[in-house]
Amino acid sequence: MTMPVPPASRARATLAALLCAALASVAAPLVTAPAPAVAGIDSRTLGARYDSAASRITFRVHSSAATRMTVNLYAVPTGTQENASYLLTRDTVGTFSVTVDVAALRSAGITGTVYYGYRAWGPNWPYRTGWTKGSSVGFVADVDATGNRFNPNKLLLDPYAREISHDPLRPGMTSSTVYASGPTHRNVDSGPHAAKGVVLPTATPAFGTKPGRALKDDLVYEVHLRGLTRNDPSVPAAYRGTYRGAGMKAAYLASLGVTAVEFLPLQETQNDTNDVDPTGTTGDNYWGYMTLNYFAPDRRYAYDRSPGGPTREFQQMVKAFHDAGIKVLLDVVYNHTGEGGVYSSGGSNVYDIVSWRGLDNPTYYSLTADRQSSWDNTGVGGNYNTYNPVAQDLIVDSLAYWKNTLGVDGFRHDLASVLGNTCQHGCFSYSRTDPNTALNRITREMPPRSGGGGTGVDWIAEPWALGAGTYQVGNFPAGWSEWNGQYRDTLRRDQNKLGVAPVTPGQLADRFAGSSDLYGDDGRRPWHSVNFMVAHDGFTLADLYACNSKNNNQAWPYGPSDGGSDDNISWDHGGIAADQRRAARNGHAFLMLSAGTPMVTGGDEVLRGIRCNNNPYNLDSSANWLGWSPTAEQSTFRTFASRLAAFRHAHPALRPASFYSAADTNGNGLAQLAWFTPAGISPDGAYWGNANNHALGWRIDGTEFGDPAPAIYVGYNGWSGDVNFTLPSPGAGKNWYRVTDTATWAEGANQVAVPGSETLLGGQGTNYLLRGHSLLLLIAR
């Protein structure tokens, strides 16, 4: 089984996190069957909510083991003590609540926005009358035998807050020890510094009409929201890097053929400190895979950062894309949180207490069998406890909020195999079929979009992590599409490791035809394979063919970045720029001509490179933002990419709803899909299995799909030398016409022919000399 380029290289895995995983792996497994998942979205009505008259606010928060809970209310988010504090009442299922009159808050000095946080006591730190903020009264232990980590000195962010006031770390307050447990820091009061929830009126859905397009008909464009416009002179300076600015690029993305924009994480993450050192990367978090809150749109990406502004502006951005017919997909991280892992190795038991950990540590996090440490088999600090019904509620309620209130059309789940875990503490065990996993509950309560389009959600999994049992490509439940890492690796090896890593024609055919070997055995379809050559994690398309190895230890703005895979399956093509561009054309053509759902990465349309840095998770810099002053060669590639995308959209034969058949179902003498050797004959078993054969052709009968072209032919020469292709039948009375040849001789503005201007080649038996490392695309008419 081919392993993927490791995704968890997005942020440095500390030695402590790795040690924690190693210790957990030898602990005795403890499998606890949870109660049935709570049916229904938002059934616990958690969070802070105004009543219909906006005269009262009800605060509701869950904790299975807390013995006391207060809510602290503030007029301003930092630098002061609370204006008021209220004791919450616990019900029989562990929900704490209190209702507060707004008039009373006004009397307490909170005359505008209401900011709030919780303080919690429990078995490891029971309440005692003499306790005051910053004291140790009542303290028993930082953690007890069941994993509780209550600490009333730490103000806790509500997991259900709709917006948050600021990040835990920010300019002027960059020491995380304020939030730490342990003997040195447990008595430090975090209240004046901690991020607070913002009480907002209930948001009204205002995101336009959602596109109902089937995923098979989409072209996904993965991009960082800030990076999309931060460097774009066509966007007013104040809006660059914001939701508002991103919405202004809808027409541009549509011109590329993009039908779905997939943003890297937009839920609140620790990034307020990114600009503390304007030319350094220490502590910076650009990608955003350390989530602080699962409901709040990140304020850093809002032009209007006033309370409620990020929510409104996000909705307006979604509407702008919807008005252009473009879906909005969101990269989400429910496998771990921004609360992080253990501070250091060597037996340390010091953890930050910011939100979930201080409210209900063993409910929200997977722990080791002894409940003393985080269970971490992903290398990112500790797994979220996705098999716990309460923790699942948070996932489901959050997704429903982004879908129903903020207008998101689909979600790509980071390290999604964690969502299939069936073990809460002391082990990891993935299951595709267990109905109580988060994976299956998500699709049960928010059904996926059907293969024919319409309502529903596009669910996409990153089907791997670093730990044992987490690589699950091809093994997700019905309704889930997957990033197909085997597609990427097979085609990269064929392009970049010829003669070093064997790739057979049969393996190529599997990937080009939709990977039925991965998705055809469980009722899924070609479009469940999200095909990609590159993603944010790793090299850009340009660097894939211009770099032999990573070069992450560069000076600002191209680095330094740590981590990153050492196995990129890349090649610099001898440093010959024309050959690098030809390889990039092939890589892009693979995506546009393969069955499945293609995904490209922002800037690939102009061959954006970042000088071989393959892990720029911390580079909030001009080098990592998209550029908007393309060279002539970059503009030529953009034309190539956009015309091939238009070709894909115009030809439904390239977007099959089911796997291709080898049968001639309409009696016209052509199989729905037929494979050919360069000699124009059907490959036999020996040809299919011989890794020394580097050329393959295939013909699709367009009449089977209502395609305007009676037939489409693709010839691929992966060999370094020229190969003569004998063309098969285009159908009775038809001829072949050339749409594109990716070879260097054809490079130029019209390398992909405008419809109607294709070059006539001839009929069956016509010979075509295809240059080395090139691809040919023909249509019949």
PDB file of C-alpha atoms in Angstrom, residues 204-317:
ATOM      1  CA  THR A 204     -30.205  35.035   9.955  1.00  0.00           C
ATOM      2  CA  PRO A 205     -29.198  32.909   6.954  1.00  0.00           C
ATOM      3  CA  ALA A 206     -28.241  35.347   4.180  1.00  0.00           C
ATOM      4  CA  PHE A 207     -26.008  33.530   1.724  1.00  0.00           C
ATOM      5  CA  GLY A 208     -27.918  33.420  -1.545  1.00  0.00           C
ATOM      6  CA  THR A 209     -28.966  30.306  -3.434  1.00  0.00           C
ATOM      7  CA  LYS A 210     -26.769  27.265  -2.952  1.00  0.00           C
ATOM      8  CA  PRO A 211     -25.596  25.597  -6.168  1.00  0.00           C
ATOM      9  CA  GLY A 212     -27.003  22.076  -6.446  1.00  0.00           C
ATOM     10  CA  ARG A 213     -24.331  20.856  -8.847  1.00  0.00           C
ATOM     11  CA  ALA A 214     -23.243  17.238  -8.536  1.00  0.00           C
ATOM     12  CA  LEU A 215     -19.736  16.823  -7.173  1.00  0.00           C
ATOM     13  CA  LYS A 216     -18.750  14.898 -10.306  1.00  0.00           C
ATOM     14  CA  ASP A 217     -19.267  18.117 -12.267  1.00  0.00           C
ATOM     15  CA  ASP A 218     -17.152  20.271  -9.968  1.00  0.00           C
ATOM     16  CA  LEU A 219     -13.635  21.601 -10.336  1.00  0.00           C
ATOM     17  CA  VAL A 220     -12.342  22.320  -6.823  1.00  0.00           C
ATOM     18  CA  TYR A 221      -9.877  25.152  -6.172  1.00  0.00           C
ATOM     19  CA  GLU A 222      -8.128  24.797  -2.805  1.00  0.00           C
ATOM     20  CA  VAL A 223      -6.776  28.096  -1.503  1.00  0.00           C
ATOM     21  CA  HIS A 224      -5.936  30.054   1.640  1.00  0.00           C
ATOM     22  CA  LEU A 225      -8.478  32.836   2.049  1.00  0.00           C
ATOM     23  CA  ARG A 226      -5.990  35.487   3.176  1.00  0.00           C
ATOM     24  CA  GLY A 227      -3.451  34.402   0.583  1.00  0.00           C
ATOM     25  CA  LEU A 228      -5.984  34.670  -2.224  1.00  0.00           C
ATOM     26  CA  THR A 229      -6.145  38.475  -2.180  1.00  0.00           C
ATOM     27  CA  ARG A 230      -3.529  39.738   0.281  1.00  0.00           C
ATOM     28  CA  ASN A 231      -1.223  40.649  -2.600  1.00  0.00           C
ATOM     29  CA  ASP A 232      -3.876  41.534  -5.202  1.00  0.00           C
ATOM     30  CA  PRO A 233      -3.785  45.144  -6.479  1.00  0.00           C
ATOM     31  CA  SER A 234      -7.225  44.738  -8.081  1.00  0.00           C
ATOM     32  CA  VAL A 235      -8.774  44.495  -4.610  1.00  0.00           C
ATOM     33  CA  PRO A 236      -9.019  47.687  -2.512  1.00  0.00           C
ATOM     34  CA  ALA A 237      -6.204  47.684   0.018  1.00  0.00           C
ATOM     35  CA  ALA A 238      -8.516  47.587   3.035  1.00  0.00           C
ATOM     36  CA  TYR A 239     -10.214  44.426   1.769  1.00  0.00           C
ATOM     37  CA  ARG A 240      -7.134  42.416   0.833  1.00  0.00           C
ATOM     38  CA  GLY A 241      -6.859  39.186   2.780  1.00  0.00           C
ATOM     39  CA  THR A 242     -10.473  39.366   3.990  1.00  0.00           C
ATOM     40  CA  TYR A 243     -13.768  37.603   3.380  1.00  0.00           C
ATOM     41  CA  ARG A 244     -14.942  40.697   1.533  1.00  0.00           C
ATOM     42  CA  GLY A 245     -11.883  40.672  -0.696  1.00  0.00           C
ATOM     43  CA  ALA A 246     -12.235  36.955  -1.415  1.00  0.00           C
ATOM     44  CA  GLY A 247     -15.802  37.457  -2.602  1.00  0.00           C
ATOM     45  CA  MET A 248     -14.496  39.921  -5.159  1.00  0.00           C
ATOM     46  CA  LYS A 249     -12.558  37.093  -6.847  1.00  0.00           C
ATOM     47  CA  ALA A 250     -15.643  35.054  -7.731  1.00  0.00           C
ATOM     48  CA  ALA A 251     -15.601  36.177 -11.353  1.00  0.00           C
ATOM     49  CA  TYR A 252     -11.910  35.383 -11.707  1.00  0.00           C
ATOM     50  CA  LEU A 253     -12.339  31.873 -10.343  1.00  0.00           C
ATOM     51  CA  ALA A 254     -15.318  31.321 -12.623  1.00  0.00           C
ATOM     52  CA  SER A 255     -13.154  32.360 -15.586  1.00  0.00           C
ATOM     53  CA  LEU A 256     -10.753  29.536 -14.685  1.00  0.00           C
ATOM     54  CA  GLY A 257     -13.572  27.014 -14.748  1.00  0.00           C
ATOM     55  CA  VAL A 258     -13.647  26.724 -10.955  1.00  0.00           C
ATOM     56  CA  THR A 259     -17.032  25.609  -9.608  1.00  0.00           C
ATOM     57  CA  ALA A 260     -16.111  25.049  -5.947  1.00  0.00           C
ATOM     58  CA  VAL A 261     -13.658  27.026  -3.844  1.00  0.00           C
ATOM     59  CA  GLU A 262     -12.227  25.093  -0.893  1.00  0.00           C
ATOM     60  CA  PHE A 263     -10.791  27.360   1.764  1.00  0.00           C
ATOM     61  CA  LEU A 264      -8.174  26.266   4.261  1.00  0.00           C
ATOM     62  CA  PRO A 265      -9.523  26.484   7.846  1.00  0.00           C
ATOM     63  CA  LEU A 266     -11.626  29.556   8.594  1.00  0.00           C
ATOM     64  CA  GLN A 267     -12.751  28.618  12.091  1.00  0.00           C
ATOM     65  CA  GLU A 268     -10.983  30.655  14.768  1.00  0.00           C
ATOM     66  CA  THR A 269      -7.350  29.661  15.221  1.00  0.00           C
ATOM     67  CA  GLN A 270      -4.342  31.119  17.036  1.00  0.00           C
ATOM     68  CA  ASN A 271      -2.999  33.613  14.486  1.00  0.00           C
ATOM     69  CA  ASP A 272      -3.244  37.022  16.163  1.00  0.00           C
ATOM     70  CA  THR A 273       0.495  36.776  16.857  1.00  0.00           C
ATOM     71  CA  ASN A 274       1.490  36.233  13.219  1.00  0.00           C
ATOM     72  CA  ASP A 275       2.608  39.827  12.784  1.00  0.00           C
ATOM     73  CA  VAL A 276       4.365  40.330  16.135  1.00  0.00           C
ATOM     74  CA  ASP A 277       7.611  39.806  14.232  1.00  0.00           C
ATOM     75  CA  PRO A 278       6.814  41.046  10.698  1.00  0.00           C
ATOM     76  CA  THR A 279       9.764  39.244   9.101  1.00  0.00           C
ATOM     77  CA  GLY A 280       9.903  36.089  11.215  1.00  0.00           C
ATOM     78  CA  THR A 281       8.020  32.843  11.602  1.00  0.00           C
ATOM     79  CA  THR A 282       8.439  32.079  15.307  1.00  0.00           C
ATOM     80  CA  GLY A 283       5.075  31.021  16.675  1.00  0.00           C
ATOM     81  CA  ASP A 284       3.279  31.868  13.456  1.00  0.00           C
ATOM     82  CA  ASN A 285       0.292  29.838  12.269  1.00  0.00           C
ATOM     83  CA  TYR A 286      -0.727  30.679   8.695  1.00  0.00           C
ATOM     84  CA  TRP A 287      -2.636  27.587   7.571  1.00  0.00           C
ATOM     85  CA  GLY A 288      -4.844  27.478  10.672  1.00  0.00           C
ATOM     86  CA  TYR A 289      -4.975  23.790  11.632  1.00  0.00           C
ATOM     87  CA  MET A 290      -5.180  24.481  15.393  1.00  0.00           C
ATOM     88  CA  THR A 291      -8.825  25.355  15.973  1.00  0.00           C
ATOM     89  CA  LEU A 292      -9.798  27.484  18.976  1.00  0.00           C
ATOM     90  CA  ASN A 293     -13.553  27.427  18.384  1.00  0.00           C
ATOM     91  CA  TYR A 294     -15.693  25.404  15.993  1.00  0.00           C
ATOM     92  CA  PHE A 295     -18.416  28.029  15.405  1.00  0.00           C
ATOM     93  CA  ALA A 296     -16.658  31.379  15.112  1.00  0.00           C
ATOM     94  CA  PRO A 297     -15.435  32.694  11.734  1.00  0.00           C
ATOM     95  CA  ASP A 298     -11.847  33.834  12.162  1.00  0.00           C
ATOM     96  CA  ARG A 299     -11.736  37.584  12.864  1.00  0.00           C
ATOM     97  CA  ARG A 300      -8.311  37.914  11.203  1.00  0.00           C
ATOM     98  CA  TYR A 301      -9.995  37.432   7.843  1.00  0.00           C
ATOM     99  CA  ALA A 302     -12.696  40.042   8.412  1.00  0.00           C
ATOM    100  CA  TYR A 303     -12.573  43.665   7.274  1.00  0.00           C
ATOM    101  CA  ASP A 304     -15.326  44.341   9.833  1.00  0.00           C
ATOM    102  CA  ARG A 305     -14.008  42.916  13.102  1.00  0.00           C
ATOM    103  CA  SER A 306     -16.696  44.446  15.301  1.00  0.00           C
ATOM    104  CA  PRO A 307     -18.928  41.952  17.152  1.00  0.00           C
ATOM    105  CA  GLY A 308     -21.061  40.224  14.531  1.00  0.00           C
ATOM    106  CA  GLY A 309     -18.945  41.623  11.702  1.00  0.00           C
ATOM    107  CA  PRO A 310     -17.035  38.433  10.856  1.00  0.00           C
ATOM    108  CA  THR A 311     -20.285  36.446  10.696  1.00  0.00           C
ATOM    109  CA  ARG A 312     -22.045  38.945   8.420  1.00  0.00           C
ATOM    110  CA  GLU A 313     -19.012  39.367   6.191  1.00  0.00           C
ATOM    111  CA  PHE A 314     -18.552  35.617   5.838  1.00  0.00           C
ATOM    112  CA  GLN A 315     -22.172  35.253   4.742  1.00  0.00           C
ATOM    113  CA  GLN A 316     -21.750  38.077   2.225  1.00  0.00           C
ATOM    114  CA  MET A 317     -18.681  36.359   0.783  1.00  0.00           C
TER     115      MET A 317
END
